[in-house]
CSV table of C-alpha atoms in Angstrom, one decimal:
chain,number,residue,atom,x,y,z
A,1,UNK,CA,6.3,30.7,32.0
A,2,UNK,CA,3.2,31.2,29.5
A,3,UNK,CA,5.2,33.1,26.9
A,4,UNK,CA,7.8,30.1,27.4
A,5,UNK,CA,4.9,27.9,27.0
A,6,UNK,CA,3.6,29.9,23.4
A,7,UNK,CA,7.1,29.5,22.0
A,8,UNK,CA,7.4,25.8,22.4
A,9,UNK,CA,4.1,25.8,20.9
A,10,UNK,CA,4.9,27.9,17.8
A,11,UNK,CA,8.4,27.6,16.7
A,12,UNK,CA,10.5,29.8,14.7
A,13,UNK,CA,13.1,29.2,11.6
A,14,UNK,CA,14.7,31.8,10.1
A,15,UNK,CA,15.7,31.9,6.7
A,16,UNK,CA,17.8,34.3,4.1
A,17,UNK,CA,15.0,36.7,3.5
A,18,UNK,CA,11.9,34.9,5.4
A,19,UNK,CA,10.6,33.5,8.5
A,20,UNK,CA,8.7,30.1,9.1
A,21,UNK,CA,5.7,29.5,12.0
A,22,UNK,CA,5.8,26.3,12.8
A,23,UNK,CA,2.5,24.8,14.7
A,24,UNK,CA,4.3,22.3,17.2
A,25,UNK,CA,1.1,20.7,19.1
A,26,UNK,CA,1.3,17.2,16.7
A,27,UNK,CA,0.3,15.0,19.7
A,28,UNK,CA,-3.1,17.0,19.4
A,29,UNK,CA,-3.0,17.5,15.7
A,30,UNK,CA,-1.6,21.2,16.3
A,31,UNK,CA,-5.1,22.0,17.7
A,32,UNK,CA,-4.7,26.0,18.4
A,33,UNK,CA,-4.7,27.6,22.1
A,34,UNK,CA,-5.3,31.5,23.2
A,35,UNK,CA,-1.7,31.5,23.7
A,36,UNK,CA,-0.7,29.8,20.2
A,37,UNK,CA,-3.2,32.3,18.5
A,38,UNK,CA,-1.4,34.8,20.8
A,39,UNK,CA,1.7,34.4,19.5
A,40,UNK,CA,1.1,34.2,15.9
A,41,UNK,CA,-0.4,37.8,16.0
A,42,UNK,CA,3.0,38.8,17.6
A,43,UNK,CA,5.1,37.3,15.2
A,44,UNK,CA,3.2,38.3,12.2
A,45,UNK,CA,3.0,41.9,13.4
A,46,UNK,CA,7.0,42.0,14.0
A,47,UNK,CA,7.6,40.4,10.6
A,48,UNK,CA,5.3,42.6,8.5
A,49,UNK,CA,6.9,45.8,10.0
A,50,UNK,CA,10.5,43.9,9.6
A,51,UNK,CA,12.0,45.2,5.8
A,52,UNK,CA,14.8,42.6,5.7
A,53,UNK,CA,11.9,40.0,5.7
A,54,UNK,CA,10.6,39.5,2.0
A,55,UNK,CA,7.4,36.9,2.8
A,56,UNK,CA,6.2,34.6,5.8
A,57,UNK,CA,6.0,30.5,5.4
A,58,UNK,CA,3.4,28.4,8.3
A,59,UNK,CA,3.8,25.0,8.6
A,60,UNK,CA,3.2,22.5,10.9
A,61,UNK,CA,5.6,19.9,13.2
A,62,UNK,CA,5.2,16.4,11.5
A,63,UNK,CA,3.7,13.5,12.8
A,64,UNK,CA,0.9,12.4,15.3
A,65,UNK,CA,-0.6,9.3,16.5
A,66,UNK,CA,-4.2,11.1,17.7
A,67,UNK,CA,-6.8,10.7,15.5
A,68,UNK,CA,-10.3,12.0,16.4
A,69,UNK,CA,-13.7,10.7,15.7
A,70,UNK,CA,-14.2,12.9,12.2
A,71,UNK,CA,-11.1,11.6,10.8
A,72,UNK,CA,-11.0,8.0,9.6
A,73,UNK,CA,-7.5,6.5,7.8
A,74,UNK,CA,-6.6,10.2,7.2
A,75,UNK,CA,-2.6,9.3,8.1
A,76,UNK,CA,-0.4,10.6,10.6
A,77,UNK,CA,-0.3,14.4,9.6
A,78,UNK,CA,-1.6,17.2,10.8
A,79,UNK,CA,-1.0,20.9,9.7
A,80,UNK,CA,-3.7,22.1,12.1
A,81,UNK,CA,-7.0,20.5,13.0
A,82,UNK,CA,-8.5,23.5,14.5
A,83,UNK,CA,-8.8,25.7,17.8
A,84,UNK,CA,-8.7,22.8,20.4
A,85,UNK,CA,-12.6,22.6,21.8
A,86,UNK,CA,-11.4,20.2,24.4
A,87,UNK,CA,-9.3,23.0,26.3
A,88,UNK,CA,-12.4,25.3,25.6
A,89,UNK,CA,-14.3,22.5,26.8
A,90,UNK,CA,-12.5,22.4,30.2
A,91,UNK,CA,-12.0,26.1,30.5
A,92,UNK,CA,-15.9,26.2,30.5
A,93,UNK,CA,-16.2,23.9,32.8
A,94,UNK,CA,-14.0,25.7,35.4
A,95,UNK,CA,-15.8,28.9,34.5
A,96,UNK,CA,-13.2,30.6,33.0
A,97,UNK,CA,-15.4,32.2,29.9
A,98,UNK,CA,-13.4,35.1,29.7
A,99,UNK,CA,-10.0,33.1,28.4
A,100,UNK,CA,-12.5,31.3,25.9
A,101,UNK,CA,-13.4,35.0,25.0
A,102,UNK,CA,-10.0,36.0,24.5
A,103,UNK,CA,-9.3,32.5,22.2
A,104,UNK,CA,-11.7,34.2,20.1
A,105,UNK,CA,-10.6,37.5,20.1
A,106,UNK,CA,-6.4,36.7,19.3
A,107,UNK,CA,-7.9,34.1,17.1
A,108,UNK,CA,-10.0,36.0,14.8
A,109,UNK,CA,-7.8,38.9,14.7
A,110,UNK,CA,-4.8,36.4,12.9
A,111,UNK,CA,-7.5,35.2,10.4
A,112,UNK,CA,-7.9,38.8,9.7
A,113,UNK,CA,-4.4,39.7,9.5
A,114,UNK,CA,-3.2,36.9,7.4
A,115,UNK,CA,-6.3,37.9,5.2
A,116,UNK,CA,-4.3,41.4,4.4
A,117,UNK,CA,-1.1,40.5,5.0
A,118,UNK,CA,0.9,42.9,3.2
A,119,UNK,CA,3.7,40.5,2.7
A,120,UNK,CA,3.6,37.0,0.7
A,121,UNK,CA,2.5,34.4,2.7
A,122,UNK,CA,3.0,30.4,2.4
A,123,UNK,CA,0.8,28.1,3.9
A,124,UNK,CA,2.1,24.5,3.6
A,125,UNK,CA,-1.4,22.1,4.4
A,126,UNK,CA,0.1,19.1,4.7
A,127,UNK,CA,-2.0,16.8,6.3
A,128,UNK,CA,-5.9,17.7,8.5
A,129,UNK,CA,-7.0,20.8,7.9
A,130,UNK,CA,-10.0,21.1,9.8
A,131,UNK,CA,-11.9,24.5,11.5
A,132,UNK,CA,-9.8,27.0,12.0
A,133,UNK,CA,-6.6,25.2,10.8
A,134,UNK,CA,-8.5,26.7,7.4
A,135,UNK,CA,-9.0,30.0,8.8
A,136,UNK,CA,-5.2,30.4,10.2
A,137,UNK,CA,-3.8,29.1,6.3
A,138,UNK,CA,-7.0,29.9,3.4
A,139,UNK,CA,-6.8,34.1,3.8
A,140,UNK,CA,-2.8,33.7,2.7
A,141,UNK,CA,-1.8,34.6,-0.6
A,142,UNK,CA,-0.6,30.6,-1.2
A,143,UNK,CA,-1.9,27.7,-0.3
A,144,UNK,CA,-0.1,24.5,-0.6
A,145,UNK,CA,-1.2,21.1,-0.3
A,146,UNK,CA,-0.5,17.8,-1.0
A,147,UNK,CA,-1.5,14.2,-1.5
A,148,UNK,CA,-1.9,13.5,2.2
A,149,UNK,CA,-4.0,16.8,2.7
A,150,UNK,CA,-7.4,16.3,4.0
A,151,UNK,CA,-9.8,19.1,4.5
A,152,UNK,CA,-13.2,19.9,6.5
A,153,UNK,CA,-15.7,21.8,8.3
A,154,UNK,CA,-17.1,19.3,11.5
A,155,UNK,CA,-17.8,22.3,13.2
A,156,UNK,CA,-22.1,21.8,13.2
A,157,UNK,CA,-21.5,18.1,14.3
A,158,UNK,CA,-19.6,19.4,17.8
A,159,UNK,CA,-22.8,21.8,18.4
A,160,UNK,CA,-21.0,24.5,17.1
A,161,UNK,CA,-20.6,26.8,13.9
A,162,UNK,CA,-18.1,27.3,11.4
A,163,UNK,CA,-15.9,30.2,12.7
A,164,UNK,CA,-12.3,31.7,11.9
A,165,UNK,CA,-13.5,33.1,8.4
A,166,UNK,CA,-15.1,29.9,7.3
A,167,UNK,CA,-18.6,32.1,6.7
A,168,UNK,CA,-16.4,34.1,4.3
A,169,UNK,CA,-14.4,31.1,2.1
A,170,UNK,CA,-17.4,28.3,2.4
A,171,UNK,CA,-20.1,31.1,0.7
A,172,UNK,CA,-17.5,32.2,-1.7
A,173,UNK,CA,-16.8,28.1,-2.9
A,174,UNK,CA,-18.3,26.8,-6.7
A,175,UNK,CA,-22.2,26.9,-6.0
A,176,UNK,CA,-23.7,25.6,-3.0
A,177,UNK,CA,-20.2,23.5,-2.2
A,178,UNK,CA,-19.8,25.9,1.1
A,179,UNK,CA,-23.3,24.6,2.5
A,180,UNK,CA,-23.1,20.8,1.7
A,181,UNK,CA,-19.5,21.2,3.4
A,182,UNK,CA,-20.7,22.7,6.5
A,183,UNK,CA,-23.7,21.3,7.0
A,184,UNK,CA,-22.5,17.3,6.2
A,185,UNK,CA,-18.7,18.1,7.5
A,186,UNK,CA,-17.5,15.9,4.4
A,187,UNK,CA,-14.3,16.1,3.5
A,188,UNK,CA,-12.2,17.0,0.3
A,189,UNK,CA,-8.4,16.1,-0.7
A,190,UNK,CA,-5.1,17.9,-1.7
A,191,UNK,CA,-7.0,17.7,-5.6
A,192,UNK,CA,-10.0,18.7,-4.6
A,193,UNK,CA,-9.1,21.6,-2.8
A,194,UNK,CA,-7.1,22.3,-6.0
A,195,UNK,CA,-10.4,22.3,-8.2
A,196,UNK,CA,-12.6,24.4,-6.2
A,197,UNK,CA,-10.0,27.4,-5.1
A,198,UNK,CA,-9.1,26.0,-1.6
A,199,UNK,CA,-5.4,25.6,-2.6
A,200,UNK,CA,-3.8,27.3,-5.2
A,201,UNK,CA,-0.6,24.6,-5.6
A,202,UNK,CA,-0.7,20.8,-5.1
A,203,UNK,CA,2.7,19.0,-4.5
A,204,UNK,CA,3.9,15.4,-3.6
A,205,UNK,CA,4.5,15.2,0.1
A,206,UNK,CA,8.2,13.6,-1.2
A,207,UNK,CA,8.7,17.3,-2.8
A,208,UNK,CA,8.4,19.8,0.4
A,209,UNK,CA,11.7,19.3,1.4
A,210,UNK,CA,12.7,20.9,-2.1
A,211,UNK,CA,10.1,23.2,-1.6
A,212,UNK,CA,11.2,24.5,1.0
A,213,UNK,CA,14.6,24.4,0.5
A,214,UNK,CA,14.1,26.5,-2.3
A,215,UNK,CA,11.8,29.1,-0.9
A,216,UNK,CA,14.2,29.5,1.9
A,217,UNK,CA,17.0,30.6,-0.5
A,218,UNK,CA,14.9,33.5,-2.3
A,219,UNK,CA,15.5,36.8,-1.7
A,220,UNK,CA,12.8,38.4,-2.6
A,221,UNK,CA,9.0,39.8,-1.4
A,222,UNK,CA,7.6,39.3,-5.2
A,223,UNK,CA,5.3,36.9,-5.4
A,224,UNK,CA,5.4,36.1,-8.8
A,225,UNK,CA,8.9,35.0,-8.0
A,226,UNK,CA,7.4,32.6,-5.4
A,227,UNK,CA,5.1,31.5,-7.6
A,228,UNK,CA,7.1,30.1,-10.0
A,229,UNK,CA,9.4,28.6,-7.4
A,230,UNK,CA,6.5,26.5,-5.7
A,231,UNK,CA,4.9,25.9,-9.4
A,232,UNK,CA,8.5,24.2,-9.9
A,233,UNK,CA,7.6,21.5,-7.4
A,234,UNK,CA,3.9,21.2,-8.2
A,235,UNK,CA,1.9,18.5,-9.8
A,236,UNK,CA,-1.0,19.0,-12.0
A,237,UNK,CA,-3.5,17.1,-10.9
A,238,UNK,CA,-7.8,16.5,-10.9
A,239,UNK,CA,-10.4,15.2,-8.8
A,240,UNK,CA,-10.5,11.2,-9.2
A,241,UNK,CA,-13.6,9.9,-10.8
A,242,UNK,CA,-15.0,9.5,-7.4
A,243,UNK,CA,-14.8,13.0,-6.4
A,244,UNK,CA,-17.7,14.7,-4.7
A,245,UNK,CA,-16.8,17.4,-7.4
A,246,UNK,CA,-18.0,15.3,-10.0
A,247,UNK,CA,-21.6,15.6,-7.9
A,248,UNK,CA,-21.7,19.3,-8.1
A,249,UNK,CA,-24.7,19.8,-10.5
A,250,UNK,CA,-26.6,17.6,-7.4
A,251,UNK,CA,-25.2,19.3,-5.0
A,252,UNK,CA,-26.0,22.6,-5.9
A,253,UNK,CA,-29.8,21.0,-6.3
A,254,UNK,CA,-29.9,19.8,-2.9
A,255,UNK,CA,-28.3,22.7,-0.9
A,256,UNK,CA,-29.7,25.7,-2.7
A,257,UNK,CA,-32.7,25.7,-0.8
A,258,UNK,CA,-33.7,28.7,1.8
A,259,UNK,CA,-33.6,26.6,4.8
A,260,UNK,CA,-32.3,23.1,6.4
A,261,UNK,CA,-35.6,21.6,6.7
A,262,UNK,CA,-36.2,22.2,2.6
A,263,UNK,CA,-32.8,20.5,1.9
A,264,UNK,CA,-33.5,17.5,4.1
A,265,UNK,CA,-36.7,17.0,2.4
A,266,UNK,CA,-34.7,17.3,-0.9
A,267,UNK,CA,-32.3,14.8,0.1
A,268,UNK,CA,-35.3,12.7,1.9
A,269,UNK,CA,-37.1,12.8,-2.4
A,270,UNK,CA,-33.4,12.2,-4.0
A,271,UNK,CA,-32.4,8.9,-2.2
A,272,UNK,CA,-36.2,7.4,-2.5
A,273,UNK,CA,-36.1,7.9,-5.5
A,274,UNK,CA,-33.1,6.7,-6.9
A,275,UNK,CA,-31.9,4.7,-3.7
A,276,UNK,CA,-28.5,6.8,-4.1
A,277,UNK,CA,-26.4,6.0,-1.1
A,278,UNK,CA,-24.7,8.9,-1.2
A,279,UNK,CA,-27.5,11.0,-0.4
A,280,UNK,CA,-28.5,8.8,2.2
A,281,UNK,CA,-25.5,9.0,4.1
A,282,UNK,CA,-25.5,13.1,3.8
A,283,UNK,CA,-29.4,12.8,5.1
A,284,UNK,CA,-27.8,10.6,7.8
A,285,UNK,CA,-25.4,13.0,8.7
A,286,UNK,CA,-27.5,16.0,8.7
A,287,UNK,CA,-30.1,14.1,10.8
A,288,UNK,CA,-27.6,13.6,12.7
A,289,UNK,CA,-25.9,17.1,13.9
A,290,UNK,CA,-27.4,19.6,16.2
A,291,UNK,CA,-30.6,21.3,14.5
A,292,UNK,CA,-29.8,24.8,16.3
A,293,UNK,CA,-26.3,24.6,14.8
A,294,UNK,CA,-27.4,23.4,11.1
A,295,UNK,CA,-29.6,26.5,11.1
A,296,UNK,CA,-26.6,28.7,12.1
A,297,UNK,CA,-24.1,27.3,10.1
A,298,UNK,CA,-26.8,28.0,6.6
A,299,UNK,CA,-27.7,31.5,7.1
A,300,UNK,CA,-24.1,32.2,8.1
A,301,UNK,CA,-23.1,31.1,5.3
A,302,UNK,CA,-25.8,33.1,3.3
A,303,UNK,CA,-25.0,36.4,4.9
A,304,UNK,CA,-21.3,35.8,3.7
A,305,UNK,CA,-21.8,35.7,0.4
A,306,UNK,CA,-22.3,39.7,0.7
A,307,UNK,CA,-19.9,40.8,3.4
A,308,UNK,CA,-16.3,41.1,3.7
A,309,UNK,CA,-13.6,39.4,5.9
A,310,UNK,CA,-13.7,41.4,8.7
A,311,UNK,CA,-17.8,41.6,8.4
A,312,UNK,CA,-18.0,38.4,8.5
A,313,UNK,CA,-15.5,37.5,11.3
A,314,UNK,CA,-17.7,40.3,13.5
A,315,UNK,CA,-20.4,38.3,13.6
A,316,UNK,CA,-18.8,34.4,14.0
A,317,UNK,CA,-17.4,36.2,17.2
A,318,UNK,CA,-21.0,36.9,18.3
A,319,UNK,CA,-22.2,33.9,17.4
A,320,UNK,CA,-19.0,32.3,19.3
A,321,UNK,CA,-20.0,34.3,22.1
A,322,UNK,CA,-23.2,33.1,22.4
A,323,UNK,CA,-22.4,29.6,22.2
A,324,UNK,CA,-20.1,29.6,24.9
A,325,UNK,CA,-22.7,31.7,27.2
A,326,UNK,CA,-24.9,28.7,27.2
A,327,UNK,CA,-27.8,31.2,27.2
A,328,UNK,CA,-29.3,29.6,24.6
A,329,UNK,CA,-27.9,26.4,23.9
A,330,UNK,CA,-26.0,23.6,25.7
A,331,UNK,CA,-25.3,22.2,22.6
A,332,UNK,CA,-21.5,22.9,22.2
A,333,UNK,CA,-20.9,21.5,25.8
A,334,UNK,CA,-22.5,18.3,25.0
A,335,UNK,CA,-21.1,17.7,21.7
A,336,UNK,CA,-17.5,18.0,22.8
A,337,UNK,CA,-18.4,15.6,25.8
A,338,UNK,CA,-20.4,13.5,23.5
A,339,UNK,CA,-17.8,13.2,20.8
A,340,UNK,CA,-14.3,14.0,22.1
A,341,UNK,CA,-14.4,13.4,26.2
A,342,UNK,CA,-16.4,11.0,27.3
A,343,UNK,CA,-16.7,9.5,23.2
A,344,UNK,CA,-20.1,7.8,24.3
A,345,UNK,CA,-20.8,9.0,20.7
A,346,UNK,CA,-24.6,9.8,21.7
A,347,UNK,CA,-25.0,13.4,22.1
A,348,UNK,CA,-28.4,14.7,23.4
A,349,UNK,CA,-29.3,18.2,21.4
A,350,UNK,CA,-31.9,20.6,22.7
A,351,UNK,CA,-33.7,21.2,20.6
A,352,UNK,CA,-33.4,17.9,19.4
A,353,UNK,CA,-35.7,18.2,16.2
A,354,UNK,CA,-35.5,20.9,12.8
A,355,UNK,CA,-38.9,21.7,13.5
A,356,UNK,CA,-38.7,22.8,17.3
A,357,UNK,CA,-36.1,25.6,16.1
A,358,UNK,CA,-37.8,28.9,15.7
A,359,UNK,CA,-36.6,32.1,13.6
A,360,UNK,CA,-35.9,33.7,17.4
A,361,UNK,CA,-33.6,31.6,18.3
A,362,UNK,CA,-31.6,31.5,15.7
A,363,UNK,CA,-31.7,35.1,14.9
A,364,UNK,CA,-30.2,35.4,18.8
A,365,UNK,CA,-26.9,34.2,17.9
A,366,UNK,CA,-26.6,37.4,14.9
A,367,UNK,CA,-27.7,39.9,17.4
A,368,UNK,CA,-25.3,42.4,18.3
A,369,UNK,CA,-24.0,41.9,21.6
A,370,UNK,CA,-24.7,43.4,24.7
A,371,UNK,CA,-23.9,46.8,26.0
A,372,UNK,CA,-21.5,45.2,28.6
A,373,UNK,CA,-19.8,42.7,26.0
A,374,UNK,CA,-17.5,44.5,23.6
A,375,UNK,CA,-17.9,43.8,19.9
A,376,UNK,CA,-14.4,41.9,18.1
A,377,UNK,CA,-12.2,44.8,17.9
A,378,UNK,CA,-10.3,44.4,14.4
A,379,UNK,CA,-7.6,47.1,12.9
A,380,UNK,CA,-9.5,47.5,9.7
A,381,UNK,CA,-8.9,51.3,10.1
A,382,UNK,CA,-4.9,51.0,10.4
A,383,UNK,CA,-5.0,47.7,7.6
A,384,UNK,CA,-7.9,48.8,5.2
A,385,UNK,CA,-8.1,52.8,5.7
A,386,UNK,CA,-10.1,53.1,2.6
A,387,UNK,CA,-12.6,50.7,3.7
C-alpha cells in the first residue's frame, strides 16, 4: 500500500529515448515525503543503469491553491517547495524520529545522486522552488525556469537550516549572495536565477509544452544536443531594474562579515544612515528568525565554500539530526507550529537573543555524531572512485 502510495506521488512518463519524474503532491506545493524521496532514488538508479534511456526530465504536476506564509502573490505553481516540515512536524510529535531520520537519509542520498548523475538531466522549475525543491533540481546538469519561477531558502525562519545541498550551491553563489539568501530567506525570479548560475535556461511558461515536446522526441544522451534544443525555446533575459542583483556591491558589504551579530550591526549603521528601506526590512527579517539557526545557517555556509557535495551533505545530516533530537534546541518544533500549524505567527526561540548563543552550542550541531547514530552513508566510492 506505501509503494502504491510513492507512485501516485511520483508519476512516470515515458518517452522515445527518456523518462520524466513527475512530483504529483500540488495541493501541498509537491512538498517531498520519505517515501517520494524513496522513490526517486529508485527510479533514478533503474534509469541510470537502463542503456535505451539517453537522459532524465523532473517536473512537477501543475497547479495548487496552497500558499504558505513565505510566499506572497507567487501564483498557482509549484515545482517543489521543499521536504514537507509539517509531516516531519507530526511524525515528531508521535515520536517517530527514526522515519524523520530516514527522510533525511533517502533525501540526501538523491541530492547526491542527481549531483553525478551520469546521464543528462532536465529540471523544469516552474513555479516555488523552495528548500530542498533546490536540492532535488540545482545538482542536475540543466536547470530550467521560467517567468513564474520563484526561488528561496526560508529554512532559518522555520528554526531550521538550509539542508539538501543548499551549504554547497548558496557558498558557491556571486559573493556573499548565498548568506543574504539564507539568512533573510528573500527570494529571486526565473531572471535572476538566470544571472547568478541558479538556472542555466529561462523560458516563457507558454513555451514548455514545446519544450517538452521536443525533448521528448530526441534520441540522444549528448547534451549538447539538449542544449540547443532547450536554447531553441529560451528567452534571453536580465534582472529588472529592481533586482536585488543590482544591490550586490551592498550585499557583499553587509554579509561578508565573520559572524551574524557583525552583519546586524552592519545593516543596524547602513539603514541609519541612509534610511534605506531595504535594509531595514532585511534587519527586520534577521531580527526576526531563530538566533541558534542564523548562526548555523552562516558557518554552514562558510564551511562550504571548501568542501564538496557529498562533504557537505555529511554534515547538513548531522546538523538535521540534531535538530530533530531536540537536544539542543526546540526551535524547529516551534517554528513549524508557529508558522505553518497553529499560524499564530509568534514563535518563541530559545535562545531568543544573538548574544545568548555561544560558540558551544553552535559548534554541537557540526559534531560528528554519536557512536550509536550512524553517519549519512553516501556511495561516493561506487559514484566518485577516484575521490
Amino acid at each position: 500500500m506505501l509503494e502504491f502510495h510513492a507512485y501516485m506521488l511520483v508519476l512516470v512518463e515515458g518517452r522515445a529515448n527518456s523518462r520524466a519524474a513527475i512530483l504529483n503532491r500540488p495541493t501541498v506545493l509537491n512538498a517531498v515525503t520519505a517515501h517520494m524521496a524513496a522513490r526517486l532514488n529508485k527510479l533514478y538508479d533503474s534509469w541510470e543503469e537502463n542503456s535505451s534511456i539517453g537522459f532524465v526530465l523532473l517536473k512537477s504536476f501543475p497547479l495548487s491553491e496552497v500558499e504558505p506564509f513565505f510566499l506572497k502573490a507567487s501564483g498557482d505553481r509549484a515545482f517543489c517547495s521543499g521536504t514537507d516540515v509539517v509531516d516531519l512536524y507530526r511524525l515528531l510529535d508521535e515520536g517517530k524520529t527514526e522515519e524523520c531520520k530516514e527522510l533525511f537519509r533517502s533525501l540526501y542520498k538523491f541530492v547526491y545522486v542527481l549531483g553525478t548523475y551520469l546521464k543528462p538531466h532536465v529540471a523544469i522549475m516552474d513555479g516555488v522552488v523552495m528548500g530542498a525543491g533546490a536540492g532535488i533540481s540545482l545538482p542536475g546538469m540543466f536547470r530550467v525556469v521560467t517567468d513564474r519561477t520563484v526561488f528561496s531558502s526560508p529554512e532559518v525562519q522555520l528554526g531550521f537550516h538550509p539542508d539538501a545541498g543548499a551549504s554547497y550551491y548558496l557558498s558557491r553563489l556571486p559573493g556573499y549572495l548565498g548568506e543574504y539568501l539564507a539568512l533573510t530567506g528573500e527570494k529571486l525570479n526565473g531572471a535572476e536565477m538566470m544571472a547568478c548560475g541558479l538556472a542555466t535556461h529561462y523560458s516563457l511558461k507558454e513555451k514548455l509544452p514545446w519544450i517538452e515536446e521536443r525533448l521528448g522526441s530526441l534520441i540522444t544522451d549528448v547534451p549538447s544536443v539538449i542544449e540547443s534544443s532547450l536554447a531553441q525555446y529560451g528567452t534571453l533575459v536580465h534582472p529588472d531594474e529592481r533586482s536585488v542583483l543590482h544591490k550586490i556591491e551592498m550585499i557583499d558589504s553587509l554579509f561578508c562579515h565573520d559572524t551574524v551579530e557583525e552583519i546586524v550591526e552592519a545593516l543596524e549603521n547602513k539603514a541609519a544612515e541612509s534610511g534605506d528601506k531595504w535594509c531595514a526590512n532585511l534587519l527586520h527579517k534577521i531580527k526576526e528568525a531563530p538566533p541558534l539557526s542564523s548562526k548555523i545557517a552562516l558557518q554552514s555556509i562558510r564551511e562550504g565554500r571548501f568542501e564538496t557535495l557529498d562533504q557537505c551533505l555529511a554534515r547538513e545530516y548531522r546538523a538535521s539530526l540534531t535538530f530533530i533530537s531536540k537536544d539542543f534546541s526546540n526551535d524547529f518544533i516551534e517554528g513549524v507550529r508557529a508558522r505553518l500549524i497553529e499560524k499564530d505567527f509568534a514563535p518563541k526561540w530559545v535562545p531568543s537573543k544573538l548574544e545568548e548563543v555561544s560558540d558551544d552550542m553552535v559548534a554541537a550541531f557540526f559534531l560528528p555524531l554519536s557512536e550509536v547514530e550512524p553517519e549519512l552513508n553516501l556511495p561516493v566510492a561506487v559514484r566518485e572512485p577516484d575521490v
